[in-house]
JSON list of C-alpha atoms in Angstrom, two decimals:
[
{"chain": "A", "resi": 1, "resn": "MET", "atom": "CA", "xyz": [5.97, 30.44, -34.08]},
{"chain": "A", "resi": 2, "resn": "ILE", "atom": "CA", "xyz": [8.02, 32.06, -31.02]},
{"chain": "A", "resi": 3, "resn": "LYS", "atom": "CA", "xyz": [9.49, 29.92, -28.87]},
{"chain": "A", "resi": 4, "resn": "GLN", "atom": "CA", "xyz": [9.26, 31.69, -25.20]},
{"chain": "A", "resi": 5, "resn": "GLU", "atom": "CA", "xyz": [12.11, 31.07, -22.51]},
{"chain": "A", "resi": 6, "resn": "VAL", "atom": "CA", "xyz": [11.50, 29.33, -19.34]},
{"chain": "A", "resi": 7, "resn": "ALA", "atom": "CA", "xyz": [12.78, 30.89, -16.37]},
{"chain": "A", "resi": 8, "resn": "PHE", "atom": "CA", "xyz": [15.40, 29.35, -14.51]},
{"chain": "A", "resi": 9, "resn": "ILE", "atom": "CA", "xyz": [13.88, 28.44, -11.08]},
{"chain": "A", "resi": 10, "resn": "THR", "atom": "CA", "xyz": [16.80, 26.92, -8.98]},
{"chain": "A", "resi": 11, "resn": "PRO", "atom": "CA", "xyz": [16.22, 24.08, -6.35]},
{"chain": "A", "resi": 12, "resn": "THR", "atom": "CA", "xyz": [16.23, 27.09, -2.91]},
{"chain": "A", "resi": 13, "resn": "ALA", "atom": "CA", "xyz": [14.13, 29.20, -4.71]},
{"chain": "A", "resi": 14, "resn": "TYR", "atom": "CA", "xyz": [11.57, 26.09, -5.78]},
{"chain": "A", "resi": 15, "resn": "LEU", "atom": "CA", "xyz": [11.53, 24.91, -2.13]},
{"chain": "A", "resi": 16, "resn": "ASP", "atom": "CA", "xyz": [11.04, 27.97, -0.68]},
{"chain": "A", "resi": 17, "resn": "SER", "atom": "CA", "xyz": [8.15, 29.19, -2.75]},
{"chain": "A", "resi": 18, "resn": "GLU", "atom": "CA", "xyz": [6.82, 25.11, -2.91]},
{"chain": "A", "resi": 19, "resn": "ARG", "atom": "CA", "xyz": [6.62, 25.96, 1.33]},
{"chain": "A", "resi": 20, "resn": "VAL", "atom": "CA", "xyz": [3.88, 28.26, 1.32]},
{"chain": "A", "resi": 21, "resn": "ALA", "atom": "CA", "xyz": [2.35, 27.43, -2.09]},
{"chain": "A", "resi": 22, "resn": "THR", "atom": "CA", "xyz": [-1.29, 26.46, -1.62]},
{"chain": "A", "resi": 23, "resn": "ASP", "atom": "CA", "xyz": [-1.15, 23.89, -4.99]},
{"chain": "A", "resi": 24, "resn": "LYS", "atom": "CA", "xyz": [1.57, 21.31, -5.58]},
{"chain": "A", "resi": 25, "resn": "HIS", "atom": "CA", "xyz": [3.82, 21.30, -8.26]},
{"chain": "A", "resi": 26, "resn": "GLU", "atom": "CA", "xyz": [6.94, 19.58, -9.86]},
{"chain": "A", "resi": 27, "resn": "TYR", "atom": "CA", "xyz": [10.66, 20.49, -10.11]},
{"chain": "A", "resi": 28, "resn": "TYR", "atom": "CA", "xyz": [12.51, 19.39, -12.88]},
{"chain": "A", "resi": 29, "resn": "ARG", "atom": "CA", "xyz": [15.93, 20.98, -14.36]},
{"chain": "A", "resi": 30, "resn": "GLY", "atom": "CA", "xyz": [15.08, 24.35, -13.54]},
{"chain": "A", "resi": 31, "resn": "GLU", "atom": "CA", "xyz": [11.86, 24.35, -14.76]},
{"chain": "A", "resi": 32, "resn": "VAL", "atom": "CA", "xyz": [8.14, 24.51, -12.47]},
{"chain": "A", "resi": 33, "resn": "PHE", "atom": "CA", "xyz": [5.38, 22.15, -13.38]},
{"chain": "A", "resi": 34, "resn": "ALA", "atom": "CA", "xyz": [1.67, 22.49, -11.73]},
{"chain": "A", "resi": 35, "resn": "MET", "atom": "CA", "xyz": [-0.12, 19.40, -10.74]},
{"chain": "A", "resi": 36, "resn": "SER", "atom": "CA", "xyz": [-4.04, 18.61, -11.72]},
{"chain": "A", "resi": 37, "resn": "GLY", "atom": "CA", "xyz": [-6.42, 17.36, -9.18]},
{"chain": "A", "resi": 38, "resn": "ALA", "atom": "CA", "xyz": [-7.58, 14.49, -9.55]},
{"chain": "A", "resi": 39, "resn": "SER", "atom": "CA", "xyz": [-10.84, 12.46, -10.39]},
{"chain": "A", "resi": 40, "resn": "ILE", "atom": "CA", "xyz": [-13.19, 10.51, -8.31]},
{"chain": "A", "resi": 41, "resn": "ALA", "atom": "CA", "xyz": [-12.26, 7.14, -9.38]},
{"chain": "A", "resi": 42, "resn": "HIS", "atom": "CA", "xyz": [-8.71, 8.28, -8.34]},
{"chain": "A", "resi": 43, "resn": "ASN", "atom": "CA", "xyz": [-9.50, 9.33, -5.11]},
{"chain": "A", "resi": 44, "resn": "GLN", "atom": "CA", "xyz": [-11.80, 5.99, -4.23]},
{"chain": "A", "resi": 45, "resn": "ILE", "atom": "CA", "xyz": [-9.06, 3.60, -5.47]},
{"chain": "A", "resi": 46, "resn": "PHE", "atom": "CA", "xyz": [-6.07, 6.16, -3.21]},
{"chain": "A", "resi": 47, "resn": "SER", "atom": "CA", "xyz": [-8.43, 5.69, -0.21]},
{"chain": "A", "resi": 48, "resn": "LYS", "atom": "CA", "xyz": [-8.79, 2.16, -0.37]},
{"chain": "A", "resi": 49, "resn": "LEU", "atom": "CA", "xyz": [-5.63, 1.26, -1.44]},
{"chain": "A", "resi": 50, "resn": "PHE", "atom": "CA", "xyz": [-3.33, 4.05, 1.02]},
{"chain": "A", "resi": 51, "resn": "GLY", "atom": "CA", "xyz": [-6.16, 2.54, 4.03]},
{"chain": "A", "resi": 52, "resn": "GLU", "atom": "CA", "xyz": [-5.25, -1.26, 2.98]},
{"chain": "A", "resi": 53, "resn": "LEU", "atom": "CA", "xyz": [-1.16, -0.34, 3.03]},
{"chain": "A", "resi": 54, "resn": "ALA", "atom": "CA", "xyz": [-1.58, 2.17, 6.35]},
{"chain": "A", "resi": 55, "resn": "TYR", "atom": "CA", "xyz": [-3.60, -0.93, 8.49]},
{"chain": "A", "resi": 56, "resn": "ARG", "atom": "CA", "xyz": [-1.07, -3.93, 6.79]},
{"chain": "A", "resi": 57, "resn": "LEU", "atom": "CA", "xyz": [1.98, -1.57, 7.94]},
{"chain": "A", "resi": 58, "resn": "LYS", "atom": "CA", "xyz": [1.02, -0.74, 11.40]},
{"chain": "A", "resi": 59, "resn": "ASN", "atom": "CA", "xyz": [3.96, -0.99, 13.95]},
{"chain": "A", "resi": 60, "resn": "LYS", "atom": "CA", "xyz": [6.30, -2.32, 10.75]},
{"chain": "A", "resi": 61, "resn": "SER", "atom": "CA", "xyz": [9.38, -0.92, 9.51]},
{"chain": "A", "resi": 62, "resn": "CYS", "atom": "CA", "xyz": [8.21, 0.57, 6.56]},
{"chain": "A", "resi": 63, "resn": "GLN", "atom": "CA", "xyz": [5.60, 3.01, 6.24]},
{"chain": "A", "resi": 64, "resn": "PRO", "atom": "CA", "xyz": [3.04, 4.84, 3.58]},
{"chain": "A", "resi": 65, "resn": "PHE", "atom": "CA", "xyz": [2.85, 8.20, 2.96]},
{"chain": "A", "resi": 66, "resn": "GLY", "atom": "CA", "xyz": [-0.08, 10.21, 0.32]},
{"chain": "A", "resi": 67, "resn": "SER", "atom": "CA", "xyz": [0.48, 12.62, -2.24]},
{"chain": "A", "resi": 68, "resn": "ASP", "atom": "CA", "xyz": [1.39, 15.33, 0.12]},
{"chain": "A", "resi": 69, "resn": "LEU", "atom": "CA", "xyz": [4.71, 13.96, 0.92]},
{"chain": "A", "resi": 70, "resn": "ARG", "atom": "CA", "xyz": [7.42, 15.35, -1.70]},
{"chain": "A", "resi": 71, "resn": "ILE", "atom": "CA", "xyz": [10.25, 13.02, -2.58]},
{"chain": "A", "resi": 72, "resn": "HIS", "atom": "CA", "xyz": [13.17, 14.32, -4.11]},
{"chain": "A", "resi": 73, "resn": "ILE", "atom": "CA", "xyz": [16.05, 12.55, -6.62]},
{"chain": "A", "resi": 74, "resn": "PRO", "atom": "CA", "xyz": [19.68, 14.92, -6.06]},
{"chain": "A", "resi": 75, "resn": "THR", "atom": "CA", "xyz": [21.12, 12.65, -9.50]},
{"chain": "A", "resi": 76, "resn": "ASN", "atom": "CA", "xyz": [18.98, 13.89, -11.94]},
{"chain": "A", "resi": 77, "resn": "THR", "atom": "CA", "xyz": [16.71, 16.77, -10.06]},
{"chain": "A", "resi": 78, "resn": "LEU", "atom": "CA", "xyz": [13.22, 15.82, -9.80]},
{"chain": "A", "resi": 79, "resn": "TYR", "atom": "CA", "xyz": [10.94, 16.89, -7.36]},
{"chain": "A", "resi": 80, "resn": "THR", "atom": "CA", "xyz": [7.52, 15.49, -7.40]},
{"chain": "A", "resi": 81, "resn": "TYR", "atom": "CA", "xyz": [4.69, 13.80, -5.23]},
{"chain": "A", "resi": 82, "resn": "PRO", "atom": "CA", "xyz": [4.15, 10.55, -5.86]},
{"chain": "A", "resi": 83, "resn": "ASP", "atom": "CA", "xyz": [0.76, 9.27, -5.34]},
{"chain": "A", "resi": 84, "resn": "ILE", "atom": "CA", "xyz": [1.70, 6.48, -2.62]},
{"chain": "A", "resi": 85, "resn": "THR", "atom": "CA", "xyz": [5.16, 6.90, -1.19]},
{"chain": "A", "resi": 86, "resn": "ILE", "atom": "CA", "xyz": [6.27, 3.51, 0.53]},
{"chain": "A", "resi": 87, "resn": "VAL", "atom": "CA", "xyz": [9.67, 4.58, 2.86]},
{"chain": "A", "resi": 88, "resn": "CYS", "atom": "CA", "xyz": [11.72, 1.07, 4.88]},
{"chain": "A", "resi": 89, "resn": "GLY", "atom": "CA", "xyz": [13.69, 1.79, 7.49]},
{"chain": "A", "resi": 90, "resn": "GLU", "atom": "CA", "xyz": [15.10, 5.09, 8.68]},
{"chain": "A", "resi": 91, "resn": "ILE", "atom": "CA", "xyz": [13.69, 7.93, 6.75]},
{"chain": "A", "resi": 92, "resn": "GLU", "atom": "CA", "xyz": [15.68, 9.76, 4.32]},
{"chain": "A", "resi": 93, "resn": "THR", "atom": "CA", "xyz": [15.44, 13.74, 4.20]},
{"chain": "A", "resi": 94, "resn": "THR", "atom": "CA", "xyz": [17.28, 16.40, 2.48]},
{"chain": "A", "resi": 95, "resn": "ASP", "atom": "CA", "xyz": [17.27, 18.82, 4.87]},
{"chain": "A", "resi": 96, "resn": "ASP", "atom": "CA", "xyz": [15.70, 20.11, 8.25]},
{"chain": "A", "resi": 97, "resn": "HIS", "atom": "CA", "xyz": [12.32, 20.85, 7.14]},
{"chain": "A", "resi": 98, "resn": "PHE", "atom": "CA", "xyz": [11.59, 17.44, 7.23]},
{"chain": "A", "resi": 99, "resn": "ASP", "atom": "CA", "xyz": [9.29, 17.34, 4.44]},
{"chain": "A", "resi": 100, "resn": "THR", "atom": "CA", "xyz": [11.14, 16.03, 1.65]},
{"chain": "A", "resi": 101, "resn": "VAL", "atom": "CA", "xyz": [12.37, 12.32, 1.46]},
{"chain": "A", "resi": 102, "resn": "THR", "atom": "CA", "xyz": [15.00, 10.49, -0.59]},
{"chain": "A", "resi": 103, "resn": "ASN", "atom": "CA", "xyz": [14.52, 6.90, -0.23]},
{"chain": "A", "resi": 104, "resn": "PRO", "atom": "CA", "xyz": [11.56, 5.26, -1.17]},
{"chain": "A", "resi": 105, "resn": "SER", "atom": "CA", "xyz": [11.40, 1.84, -1.04]},
{"chain": "A", "resi": 106, "resn": "VAL", "atom": "CA", "xyz": [8.26, 1.46, -3.45]},
{"chain": "A", "resi": 107, "resn": "ILE", "atom": "CA", "xyz": [6.39, 4.15, -5.47]},
{"chain": "A", "resi": 108, "resn": "ILE", "atom": "CA", "xyz": [2.68, 3.51, -6.68]},
{"chain": "A", "resi": 109, "resn": "GLU", "atom": "CA", "xyz": [1.02, 6.15, -8.85]},
{"chain": "A", "resi": 110, "resn": "ILE", "atom": "CA", "xyz": [-2.53, 6.04, -10.01]},
{"chain": "A", "resi": 111, "resn": "LEU", "atom": "CA", "xyz": [-2.86, 6.79, -13.48]},
{"chain": "A", "resi": 112, "resn": "SER", "atom": "CA", "xyz": [-4.94, 8.56, -15.19]},
{"chain": "A", "resi": 113, "resn": "PRO", "atom": "CA", "xyz": [-5.70, 10.08, -19.05]},
{"chain": "A", "resi": 114, "resn": "THR", "atom": "CA", "xyz": [-3.71, 13.33, -18.78]},
{"chain": "A", "resi": 115, "resn": "THR", "atom": "CA", "xyz": [-0.35, 11.31, -16.54]},
{"chain": "A", "resi": 116, "resn": "LYS", "atom": "CA", "xyz": [-0.72, 7.74, -17.72]},
{"chain": "A", "resi": 117, "resn": "ASP", "atom": "CA", "xyz": [1.82, 8.22, -20.70]},
{"chain": "A", "resi": 118, "resn": "TYR", "atom": "CA", "xyz": [4.32, 10.41, -18.71]},
{"chain": "A", "resi": 119, "resn": "ASP", "atom": "CA", "xyz": [4.08, 7.96, -15.69]},
{"chain": "A", "resi": 120, "resn": "ARG", "atom": "CA", "xyz": [4.92, 5.25, -17.56]},
{"chain": "A", "resi": 121, "resn": "GLY", "atom": "CA", "xyz": [7.74, 7.04, -19.13]},
{"chain": "A", "resi": 122, "resn": "THR", "atom": "CA", "xyz": [10.12, 9.58, -18.15]},
{"chain": "A", "resi": 123, "resn": "LYS", "atom": "CA", "xyz": [8.65, 9.66, -14.79]},
{"chain": "A", "resi": 124, "resn": "PHE", "atom": "CA", "xyz": [9.85, 5.67, -14.56]},
{"chain": "A", "resi": 125, "resn": "THR", "atom": "CA", "xyz": [13.00, 6.28, -16.27]},
{"chain": "A", "resi": 126, "resn": "LEU", "atom": "CA", "xyz": [13.34, 9.10, -14.01]},
{"chain": "A", "resi": 127, "resn": "TYR", "atom": "CA", "xyz": [12.65, 7.43, -10.48]},
{"chain": "A", "resi": 128, "resn": "ARG", "atom": "CA", "xyz": [14.60, 4.90, -12.02]},
{"chain": "A", "resi": 129, "resn": "ASP", "atom": "CA", "xyz": [17.51, 7.14, -10.38]},
{"chain": "A", "resi": 130, "resn": "ILE", "atom": "CA", "xyz": [16.31, 6.09, -6.65]},
{"chain": "A", "resi": 131, "resn": "PRO", "atom": "CA", "xyz": [18.99, 3.88, -5.38]},
{"chain": "A", "resi": 132, "resn": "SER", "atom": "CA", "xyz": [16.84, 2.59, -3.27]},
{"chain": "A", "resi": 133, "resn": "LEU", "atom": "CA", "xyz": [13.64, 2.01, -5.25]},
{"chain": "A", "resi": 134, "resn": "LYS", "atom": "CA", "xyz": [12.79, -1.79, -5.63]},
{"chain": "A", "resi": 135, "resn": "GLU", "atom": "CA", "xyz": [9.31, -1.64, -6.80]},
{"chain": "A", "resi": 136, "resn": "TYR", "atom": "CA", "xyz": [6.88, 0.95, -9.40]},
{"chain": "A", "resi": 137, "resn": "ILE", "atom": "CA", "xyz": [3.70, 0.14, -8.98]},
{"chain": "A", "resi": 138, "resn": "LEU", "atom": "CA", "xyz": [0.79, 1.87, -11.30]},
{"chain": "A", "resi": 139, "resn": "ILE", "atom": "CA", "xyz": [-2.88, 1.77, -10.60]},
{"chain": "A", "resi": 140, "resn": "ASP", "atom": "CA", "xyz": [-5.22, 2.54, -13.78]},
{"chain": "A", "resi": 141, "resn": "SER", "atom": "CA", "xyz": [-8.16, 4.81, -12.56]},
{"chain": "A", "resi": 142, "resn": "GLU", "atom": "CA", "xyz": [-9.81, 3.99, -16.14]},
{"chain": "A", "resi": 143, "resn": "MET", "atom": "CA", "xyz": [-10.02, 0.44, -15.99]},
{"chain": "A", "resi": 144, "resn": "VAL", "atom": "CA", "xyz": [-8.75, -2.95, -14.13]},
{"chain": "A", "resi": 145, "resn": "ARG", "atom": "CA", "xyz": [-5.10, -2.16, -14.69]},
{"chain": "A", "resi": 146, "resn": "VAL", "atom": "CA", "xyz": [-2.04, -2.88, -11.91]},
{"chain": "A", "resi": 147, "resn": "GLU", "atom": "CA", "xyz": [1.53, -2.98, -13.98]},
{"chain": "A", "resi": 148, "resn": "LYS", "atom": "CA", "xyz": [4.35, -3.69, -11.72]},
{"chain": "A", "resi": 149, "resn": "PHE", "atom": "CA", "xyz": [7.82, -3.06, -12.29]},
{"chain": "A", "resi": 150, "resn": "GLU", "atom": "CA", "xyz": [10.06, -4.49, -9.83]},
{"chain": "A", "resi": 151, "resn": "LEU", "atom": "CA", "xyz": [14.27, -4.02, -9.66]},
{"chain": "A", "resi": 152, "resn": "ASN", "atom": "CA", "xyz": [15.31, -8.08, -10.45]},
{"chain": "A", "resi": 153, "resn": "SER", "atom": "CA", "xyz": [19.19, -8.90, -8.53]},
{"chain": "A", "resi": 154, "resn": "ASN", "atom": "CA", "xyz": [20.67, -8.24, -11.99]},
{"chain": "A", "resi": 155, "resn": "GLN", "atom": "CA", "xyz": [19.60, -4.41, -11.61]},
{"chain": "A", "resi": 156, "resn": "SER", "atom": "CA", "xyz": [17.28, -4.43, -14.20]},
{"chain": "A", "resi": 157, "resn": "TRP", "atom": "CA", "xyz": [13.42, -4.39, -13.92]},
{"chain": "A", "resi": 158, "resn": "ASN", "atom": "CA", "xyz": [10.99, -6.96, -14.39]},
{"chain": "A", "resi": 159, "resn": "PHE", "atom": "CA", "xyz": [7.31, -5.90, -15.35]},
{"chain": "A", "resi": 160, "resn": "THR", "atom": "CA", "xyz": [4.03, -8.02, -14.47]},
{"chain": "A", "resi": 161, "resn": "GLU", "atom": "CA", "xyz": [0.58, -6.90, -15.72]},
{"chain": "A", "resi": 162, "resn": "TYR", "atom": "CA", "xyz": [-2.40, -7.68, -13.60]},
{"chain": "A", "resi": 163, "resn": "LYS", "atom": "CA", "xyz": [-5.87, -7.26, -15.52]},
{"chain": "A", "resi": 164, "resn": "ASP", "atom": "CA", "xyz": [-8.44, -10.06, -13.29]},
{"chain": "A", "resi": 165, "resn": "VAL", "atom": "CA", "xyz": [-10.38, -8.71, -10.59]},
{"chain": "A", "resi": 166, "resn": "GLU", "atom": "CA", "xyz": [-9.44, -11.56, -9.27]},
{"chain": "A", "resi": 167, "resn": "GLN", "atom": "CA", "xyz": [-5.84, -11.66, -9.15]},
{"chain": "A", "resi": 168, "resn": "SER", "atom": "CA", "xyz": [-3.44, -10.43, -6.45]},
{"chain": "A", "resi": 169, "resn": "PHE", "atom": "CA", "xyz": [-0.41, -8.92, -6.49]},
{"chain": "A", "resi": 170, "resn": "ALA", "atom": "CA", "xyz": [2.62, -9.13, -4.09]},
{"chain": "A", "resi": 171, "resn": "ILE", "atom": "CA", "xyz": [4.56, -6.13, -3.25]},
{"chain": "A", "resi": 172, "resn": "ASN", "atom": "CA", "xyz": [7.88, -8.04, -1.61]},
{"chain": "A", "resi": 173, "resn": "ALA", "atom": "CA", "xyz": [9.66, -4.98, -0.56]},
{"chain": "A", "resi": 174, "resn": "ILE", "atom": "CA", "xyz": [6.96, -4.86, 2.19]},
{"chain": "A", "resi": 175, "resn": "GLY", "atom": "CA", "xyz": [6.31, -8.80, 2.37]},
{"chain": "A", "resi": 176, "resn": "GLU", "atom": "CA", "xyz": [2.16, -8.00, 1.79]},
{"chain": "A", "resi": 177, "resn": "HIS", "atom": "CA", "xyz": [-0.11, -9.37, -1.18]},
{"chain": "A", "resi": 178, "resn": "LEU", "atom": "CA", "xyz": [-3.00, -6.88, -2.47]},
{"chain": "A", "resi": 179, "resn": "LYS", "atom": "CA", "xyz": [-6.02, -8.69, -4.16]},
{"chain": "A", "resi": 180, "resn": "LEU", "atom": "CA", "xyz": [-7.49, -6.09, -6.75]},
{"chain": "A", "resi": 181, "resn": "THR", "atom": "CA", "xyz": [-10.93, -6.22, -5.54]},
{"chain": "A", "resi": 182, "resn": "GLU", "atom": "CA", "xyz": [-9.61, -4.65, -2.23]},
{"chain": "A", "resi": 183, "resn": "ILE", "atom": "CA", "xyz": [-8.48, -1.59, -4.98]},
{"chain": "A", "resi": 184, "resn": "TYR", "atom": "CA", "xyz": [-11.34, -1.56, -7.25]},
{"chain": "A", "resi": 185, "resn": "SER", "atom": "CA", "xyz": [-14.65, -3.01, -5.65]},
{"chain": "A", "resi": 186, "resn": "GLY", "atom": "CA", "xyz": [-16.97, 0.06, -5.37]},
{"chain": "A", "resi": 187, "resn": "VAL", "atom": "CA", "xyz": [-14.74, 2.13, -7.80]},
{"chain": "A", "resi": 188, "resn": "LEU", "atom": "CA", "xyz": [-14.95, 0.67, -11.76]}
]
């Protein structure tokens, strides 16, 4: 088998291209990766969750953003578009384009069959390089399941899983509790 060489793309070239692109792409260590579309269930979960967060955080110091907001992790070069990003306090951007944030407090990914292993593994490893990140939450789009990772005072990540639609979970970084019924009602 012949290995095909991948051309190295600089972060500047990536951002210049991404800012005029019609599709979104992730960037990691000189490589660019196209992002795929999402299922109906994924979009329903996003709509319910984002709407609930936007309502609850109205007039507070934390703000939710959808998947059009790019985040960057300077220590490992990743540029990516989480499904939902919550930023608390002042928003820190990479430059004067104000379209790339470096200080999320909470990242929420809605799992799909094609991305769930990446979201649970490599992507979470990369996200852990964000100094401001306090919670990482994974919402399954195929079954009732929420996986929550929370940074503790020892700088280790605690894991809690929720599988019962009657359960609720806290997003402590924003001082809110969400019921799984608020996320999954009418979806699965």
